[in-house]
């Protein structure tokens, strides 16, 4: 088989702070997120999609919150590590599609920078990376502004 598919999902609650890391981009906001690492839901969902495509477990297995090494970690390190795991097994990301779910902050103005950061970390063309966003119509925890969620899908192809 020359293709594999994976999906990922991540959530972080808002907490104290003045910015949120989303897709490797520092987005100013009146809240931060509660997390052991930098709490980047886009990159965490993407890592889970990449790992899931090869049935390599999940981000919690590879970067356990109990490990002090990952305290406050830049999640781009996680993405690059997952990419290495794929590449050493003869795979690379063909394309990835991410959806951010939140009422605020607004994602649109930052989506291009997020695509660029992800494309650089994966070593693939920006055209292969999609970052989009939706609100949940003020319903549920994302709708009430209690947290932020992201979903990711990725296709792997043989290198
Ligand atoms: Mg997470």
XYZ file of N, CA and C and ligand atoms in Angstrom:
478
model
N 0.843 -1.193 0.000
C 0.000 0.000 0.000
C 0.884 1.250 0.000
N 0.580 2.199 -0.870
C 1.444 3.372 -1.005
C 0.887 4.645 -0.406
N -0.257 4.552 0.230
C -0.786 5.695 0.970
C -1.303 5.224 2.327
N -1.272 6.126 3.275
C -1.862 5.872 4.592
C -2.579 7.149 4.999
N -3.595 7.003 5.849
C -4.345 8.175 6.288
C -4.408 8.200 7.812
N -4.400 9.381 8.372
C -4.501 9.517 9.823
C -5.346 10.714 10.193
N -5.906 10.677 11.396
C -6.676 11.819 11.876
C -6.301 12.089 13.325
N -6.473 13.332 13.731
C -6.132 13.707 15.103
C -7.086 14.770 15.621
N -7.164 14.843 16.932
C -8.059 15.801 17.595
C -7.383 16.259 18.871
N -7.485 17.542 19.188
C -6.907 18.023 20.440
C -7.722 19.186 20.988
N -7.687 19.322 22.288
C -8.411 20.378 23.010
C -7.502 20.960 24.087
N -7.541 22.254 24.267
C -6.953 22.862 25.459
C -7.919 23.895 26.015
N -7.977 23.955 27.355
C -8.811 24.948 28.025
C -8.079 26.285 28.049
N -8.830 27.358 27.945
C -8.237 28.679 28.112
C -7.935 28.917 29.591
N -6.895 29.666 29.839
C -6.525 30.041 31.202
C -5.878 31.416 31.177
N -5.077 31.664 32.193
C -4.377 32.953 32.264
C -3.418 33.099 31.097
N -3.258 34.327 30.635
C -2.264 34.561 29.597
C -2.679 35.665 28.654
N -1.782 35.968 27.726
C -2.064 37.060 26.791
C -1.877 36.637 25.331
N -1.678 35.325 25.115
C -1.558 34.838 23.739
C -1.822 33.341 23.721
N -2.081 32.833 22.532
C -2.266 31.402 22.332
C -1.378 30.982 21.170
N -0.650 29.875 21.334
C 0.116 29.333 20.216
C -0.815 28.461 19.389
N -0.946 28.793 18.127
C -1.834 28.031 17.238
C -1.105 27.822 15.913
N -0.895 26.570 15.566
C -0.210 26.276 14.302
C 1.188 26.857 14.248
N 1.840 26.919 15.405
C 3.205 27.436 15.462
C 3.286 28.951 15.445
N 2.132 29.610 15.507
C 2.096 31.077 15.445
C 1.598 31.630 16.780
N 2.254 32.676 17.259
C 1.836 33.323 18.499
C 0.690 34.280 18.168
N -0.509 33.941 18.641
C -1.699 34.737 18.352
C -2.091 35.504 19.617
N -2.060 36.829 19.569
C -2.438 37.616 20.747
C -3.902 37.347 21.129
N -4.155 37.208 22.427
C -5.510 36.920 22.907
C -5.567 37.341 24.371
N -6.757 37.567 24.892
C -6.811 37.976 26.299
C -6.728 36.788 27.256
N -6.657 35.579 26.682
C -6.451 34.378 27.482
C -5.230 33.628 26.952
N -4.693 32.723 27.793
C -3.710 31.768 27.314
C -4.360 30.398 27.333
N -3.582 29.320 27.249
C -4.156 27.987 27.406
C -3.453 27.251 28.538
N -4.202 26.346 29.172
C -3.646 25.485 30.202
C -3.025 24.293 29.492
N -1.733 24.094 29.696
C -1.060 22.986 29.012
C 0.304 22.755 29.631
N 0.797 21.537 29.452
C 2.156 21.227 29.909
C 3.170 21.800 28.918
N 2.877 21.576 27.625
C 3.717 22.154 26.566
C 3.170 23.553 26.271
N 3.403 24.042 25.065
C 2.856 25.359 24.706
C 1.362 25.293 24.365
N 0.779 24.076 24.379
C -0.669 23.922 24.212
C -1.188 24.258 22.830
N -0.388 23.961 21.823
C -0.760 24.284 20.442
C -1.680 23.184 19.887
N -2.985 23.448 19.892
C -3.948 22.402 19.508
C -3.783 21.969 18.059
N -3.426 22.905 17.187
C -3.260 22.551 15.764
C -2.102 21.578 15.592
N -0.985 21.903 16.207
C 0.181 21.031 16.026
C -0.004 19.701 16.754
N -0.715 19.707 17.875
C -0.962 18.446 18.585
C -1.893 17.543 17.774
N -2.934 18.126 17.197
C -3.845 17.325 16.359
C -3.100 16.802 15.137
N -2.245 17.645 14.566
C -1.473 17.219 13.394
C -0.525 16.072 13.741
N 0.169 16.176 14.859
C 1.062 15.090 15.285
C 0.289 13.788 15.449
N -0.891 13.865 16.067
C -1.686 12.649 16.254
C -2.129 12.069 14.919
N -2.429 12.922 13.954
C -2.802 12.437 12.626
C -1.617 11.740 11.952
N -0.440 12.346 12.079
C 0.760 11.757 11.466
C 1.093 10.414 12.115
N 1.070 10.378 13.452
C 1.375 9.141 14.171
C 0.313 8.086 13.884
N -0.947 8.536 13.869
C -2.052 7.604 13.644
C -1.981 6.940 12.280
N -1.501 7.662 11.295
C -1.429 7.112 9.942
C -0.536 5.876 9.879
N 0.460 5.822 10.762
C 1.354 4.656 10.788
C 1.136 3.807 12.034
N 0.013 4.051 12.727
C -0.313 3.294 13.936
C 0.856 3.315 14.927
N 1.423 4.508 15.121
C 2.570 4.665 16.025
C 2.148 5.213 17.389
N 0.891 5.036 17.732
C 0.432 5.544 19.019
C 0.026 6.994 18.907
N 0.142 7.726 20.019
C -0.287 9.118 19.993
C 0.759 10.011 20.641
N 0.470 11.278 20.628
C 1.432 12.288 21.090
C 1.768 12.095 22.571
N 0.794 11.589 23.336
C 1.028 11.357 24.762
C 2.045 10.256 25.020
N 2.135 9.312 24.080
C 3.107 8.224 24.197
C 4.513 8.740 23.890
N 4.600 9.566 22.848
C 5.913 10.039 22.406
C 6.437 11.220 23.227
N 5.496 12.029 23.761
C 5.894 13.219 24.534
C 5.070 13.279 25.811
N 5.294 12.337 26.766
C 4.444 12.268 27.962
C 4.493 13.549 28.795
N 3.309 14.033 29.231
C 3.256 15.242 30.049
C 4.048 15.094 31.347
N 4.276 13.844 31.762
C 5.028 13.603 33.002
C 6.520 13.887 32.813
N 6.957 13.990 31.563
C 8.375 14.202 31.262
C 8.698 15.693 31.301
N 9.572 16.088 32.218
C 9.897 17.511 32.405
C 10.519 18.148 31.155
N 11.061 17.284 30.276
C 11.655 17.793 29.026
C 10.654 18.582 28.196
N 9.356 18.220 28.319
C 8.336 18.815 27.447
C 7.585 19.952 28.114
N 8.016 20.350 29.321
C 7.350 21.452 30.016
C 7.571 22.747 29.228
N 6.489 23.356 28.814
C 6.573 24.593 28.043
C 7.147 24.421 26.653
N 7.222 23.158 26.199
C 7.898 22.866 24.924
C 7.220 23.541 23.736
N 8.039 23.966 22.792
C 7.585 24.452 21.497
C 7.072 23.231 20.727
N 5.778 23.224 20.413
C 5.195 22.044 19.765
C 5.738 21.807 18.362
N 6.413 22.793 17.791
C 7.043 22.558 16.483
C 8.121 21.481 16.608
N 8.695 21.338 17.786
C 9.656 20.255 18.027
C 8.954 18.909 17.884
N 7.712 18.829 18.372
C 6.943 17.580 18.264
C 6.679 17.243 16.793
N 6.294 18.276 16.037
C 5.985 18.054 14.616
C 7.222 17.554 13.873
N 8.347 18.206 14.149
C 9.574 17.792 13.450
C 9.981 16.374 13.852
N 9.773 16.028 15.121
C 10.109 14.674 15.562
C 9.187 13.646 14.896
N 7.889 13.937 14.854
C 6.957 13.012 14.197
C 7.310 12.862 12.723
N 7.698 13.963 12.091
C 8.083 13.915 10.683
C 9.300 13.012 10.482
N 10.245 13.080 11.409
C 11.421 12.197 11.343
C 11.008 10.738 11.443
N 10.068 10.451 12.360
C 9.607 9.068 12.533
C 9.013 8.525 11.233
N 8.244 9.387 10.546
C 7.648 8.967 9.277
C 8.722 8.749 8.229
N 9.628 9.731 8.141
C 10.634 9.703 7.075
C 11.577 8.520 7.221
N 11.915 8.184 8.469
C 12.835 7.050 8.628
C 12.144 5.728 8.324
N 10.814 5.745 8.229
C 10.059 4.550 7.839
C 9.678 4.580 6.361
N 10.145 5.611 5.637
C 9.904 5.674 4.196
C 8.622 6.374 3.798
N 8.118 7.240 4.671
C 6.882 7.958 4.388
C 7.089 9.463 4.553
N 6.247 10.243 3.884
C 6.193 11.677 4.169
C 4.740 12.140 4.046
N 4.457 13.293 4.592
C 3.093 13.829 4.507
C 2.835 14.304 3.073
N 1.800 13.750 2.464
C 1.403 14.181 1.123
C 0.616 15.474 1.208
N -0.350 15.494 2.124
C -1.053 16.743 2.434
C -1.692 16.607 3.801
N -2.004 17.748 4.388
C -2.675 17.761 5.684
C -3.719 18.860 5.675
N -4.797 18.612 6.384
C -5.910 19.565 6.458
C -6.312 19.694 7.921
N -6.291 20.912 8.422
C -6.570 21.152 9.844
C -7.753 22.107 9.975
N -8.626 21.819 10.919
C -9.719 22.737 11.253
C -9.589 23.150 12.716
N -9.561 24.444 12.963
C -9.537 24.972 14.325
C -10.977 25.314 14.692
N -11.379 24.956 15.917
C -12.730 25.264 16.382
C -12.643 26.202 17.586
N -13.083 27.430 17.399
C -13.133 28.389 18.507
C -13.969 29.589 18.063
N -14.470 30.333 19.034
C -15.164 31.584 18.710
C -14.128 32.678 18.480
N -13.135 32.696 19.333
C -12.052 33.650 19.278
C -10.811 32.965 19.825
N -9.608 33.360 19.485
C -9.273 34.457 18.572
C -9.581 34.122 17.113
N -9.615 35.127 16.285
C -9.842 34.918 14.860
C -8.618 34.250 14.244
N -8.861 33.189 13.500
C -7.770 32.407 12.913
C -7.373 32.930 11.533
N -8.346 33.395 10.791
C -8.127 33.783 9.393
C -6.890 34.640 9.149
N -6.695 35.704 9.938
C -5.542 36.576 9.691
C -4.194 35.881 9.898
N -4.200 34.725 10.579
C -2.950 34.034 10.900
C -2.791 32.717 10.129
N -3.812 32.339 9.373
C -3.817 31.004 8.743
C -2.635 30.813 7.793
N -2.305 31.856 7.053
C -1.195 31.723 6.108
C 0.131 31.480 6.845
N 0.349 32.194 7.928
C 1.586 32.007 8.707
C 1.633 30.608 9.312
N 0.476 30.094 9.721
C 0.425 28.730 10.268
C 0.780 27.712 9.191
N 0.220 27.903 7.995
C 0.521 26.985 6.885
C 2.018 26.993 6.585
N 2.596 28.187 6.605
C 4.027 28.306 6.316
C 4.863 27.583 7.367
N 4.517 27.780 8.640
C 5.285 27.139 9.720
C 5.219 25.624 9.596
N 4.025 25.108 9.341
C 3.853 23.649 9.243
C 4.597 23.106 8.026
N 4.463 23.797 6.896
C 5.130 23.346 5.665
C 6.642 23.303 5.857
N 7.191 24.312 6.530
C 8.635 24.342 6.786
C 9.031 23.154 7.655
N 8.265 22.912 8.714
C 8.632 21.830 9.631
C 8.507 20.456 8.981
N 7.576 20.318 8.041
C 7.410 19.024 7.381
C 8.287 18.911 6.138
N 8.860 20.033 5.708
C 9.700 20.014 4.508
C 8.914 19.749 3.253
N 7.663 20.248 3.210
C 6.834 20.052 2.015
C 6.268 21.400 1.572
N 5.648 21.377 0.393
C 5.129 22.611 -0.200
C 3.934 23.143 0.601
N 3.849 24.446 0.694
C 2.750 25.061 1.447
C 1.391 24.712 0.845
N 1.351 24.458 -0.444
C 0.087 24.084 -1.088
C -0.473 22.763 -0.550
N 0.364 21.999 0.125
C -0.076 20.715 0.677
C -0.625 20.849 2.093
N -0.622 22.069 2.621
C -1.081 22.296 4.001
C -2.269 23.249 4.011
N -3.346 22.798 4.619
C -4.548 23.628 4.758
C -4.815 23.894 6.233
N -5.058 25.155 6.566
C -5.505 25.511 7.920
C -6.751 26.362 7.780
N -7.837 25.886 8.343
C -9.086 26.646 8.280
C -9.721 26.642 9.651
N -10.818 27.376 9.801
C -11.399 27.512 11.132
C -12.912 27.610 11.044
N -13.538 27.242 12.134
C -14.986 27.410 12.261
C -15.306 27.753 13.708
N -16.424 28.395 13.916
C -16.923 28.527 15.286
C -17.848 27.339 15.524
N -18.326 27.173 16.746
C -19.350 26.150 16.976
C -20.668 26.822 17.341
N -20.899 27.987 16.707
C -22.186 28.684 16.855
C -22.542 28.910 18.317
N -21.528 29.217 19.115
C -21.656 29.508 20.542
C -22.185 28.331 21.358
N -22.131 27.130 20.777
C -22.581 25.934 21.498
C -21.381 25.191 22.091
N -21.609 24.555 23.228
C -20.561 23.715 23.815
C -19.404 24.518 24.382
N -18.325 23.782 24.768
C -17.214 24.460 25.460
C -16.476 25.443 24.567
N -16.379 25.115 23.280
C -15.714 26.063 22.378
C -16.608 27.279 22.172
N -17.914 27.021 22.097
C -18.859 28.107 21.886
C -18.922 29.072 23.048
N -18.735 28.526 24.249
C -18.748 29.377 25.454
C -17.402 30.039 25.700
N -16.450 29.761 24.829
C -15.137 30.383 24.976
C -14.325 29.804 26.111
N -14.605 28.544 26.475
C -13.865 27.910 27.567
C -12.575 27.250 27.083
N -12.525 27.005 25.791
C -11.339 26.337 25.260
C -11.315 26.376 23.747
N -10.298 25.740 23.211
C -10.075 25.721 21.773
C -9.808 24.279 21.356
N -10.289 23.894 20.184
C -10.125 22.526 19.693
C -9.583 22.565 18.277
N -8.979 21.475 17.864
C -8.528 21.355 16.474
C -8.660 19.920 16.016
N -8.995 19.754 14.750
C -9.056 18.452 14.103
C -8.068 18.467 12.936
N -7.415 17.328 12.715
C -6.463 17.263 11.616
C -6.618 15.935 10.875
N -6.425 15.999 9.578
C -6.349 14.784 8.762
C -5.090 14.895 7.939
N -4.391 13.778 7.773
C -3.227 13.831 6.879
C -3.101 12.554 6.090
N -2.580 12.726 4.899
C -2.305 11.605 4.005
C -0.795 11.417 3.957
N -0.362 10.184 4.093
C 1.060 9.894 3.937
C 1.283 9.203 2.607
N 2.393 9.540 1.968
C 2.786 8.875 0.724
C 4.195 8.330 0.896
N 4.532 7.328 0.097
C 5.871 6.751 0.135
C 6.900 7.749 -0.378
N 8.048 7.800 0.278
C 9.103 8.694 -0.225
C 9.892 7.971 -1.323
Mg -2.620 19.034 23.369
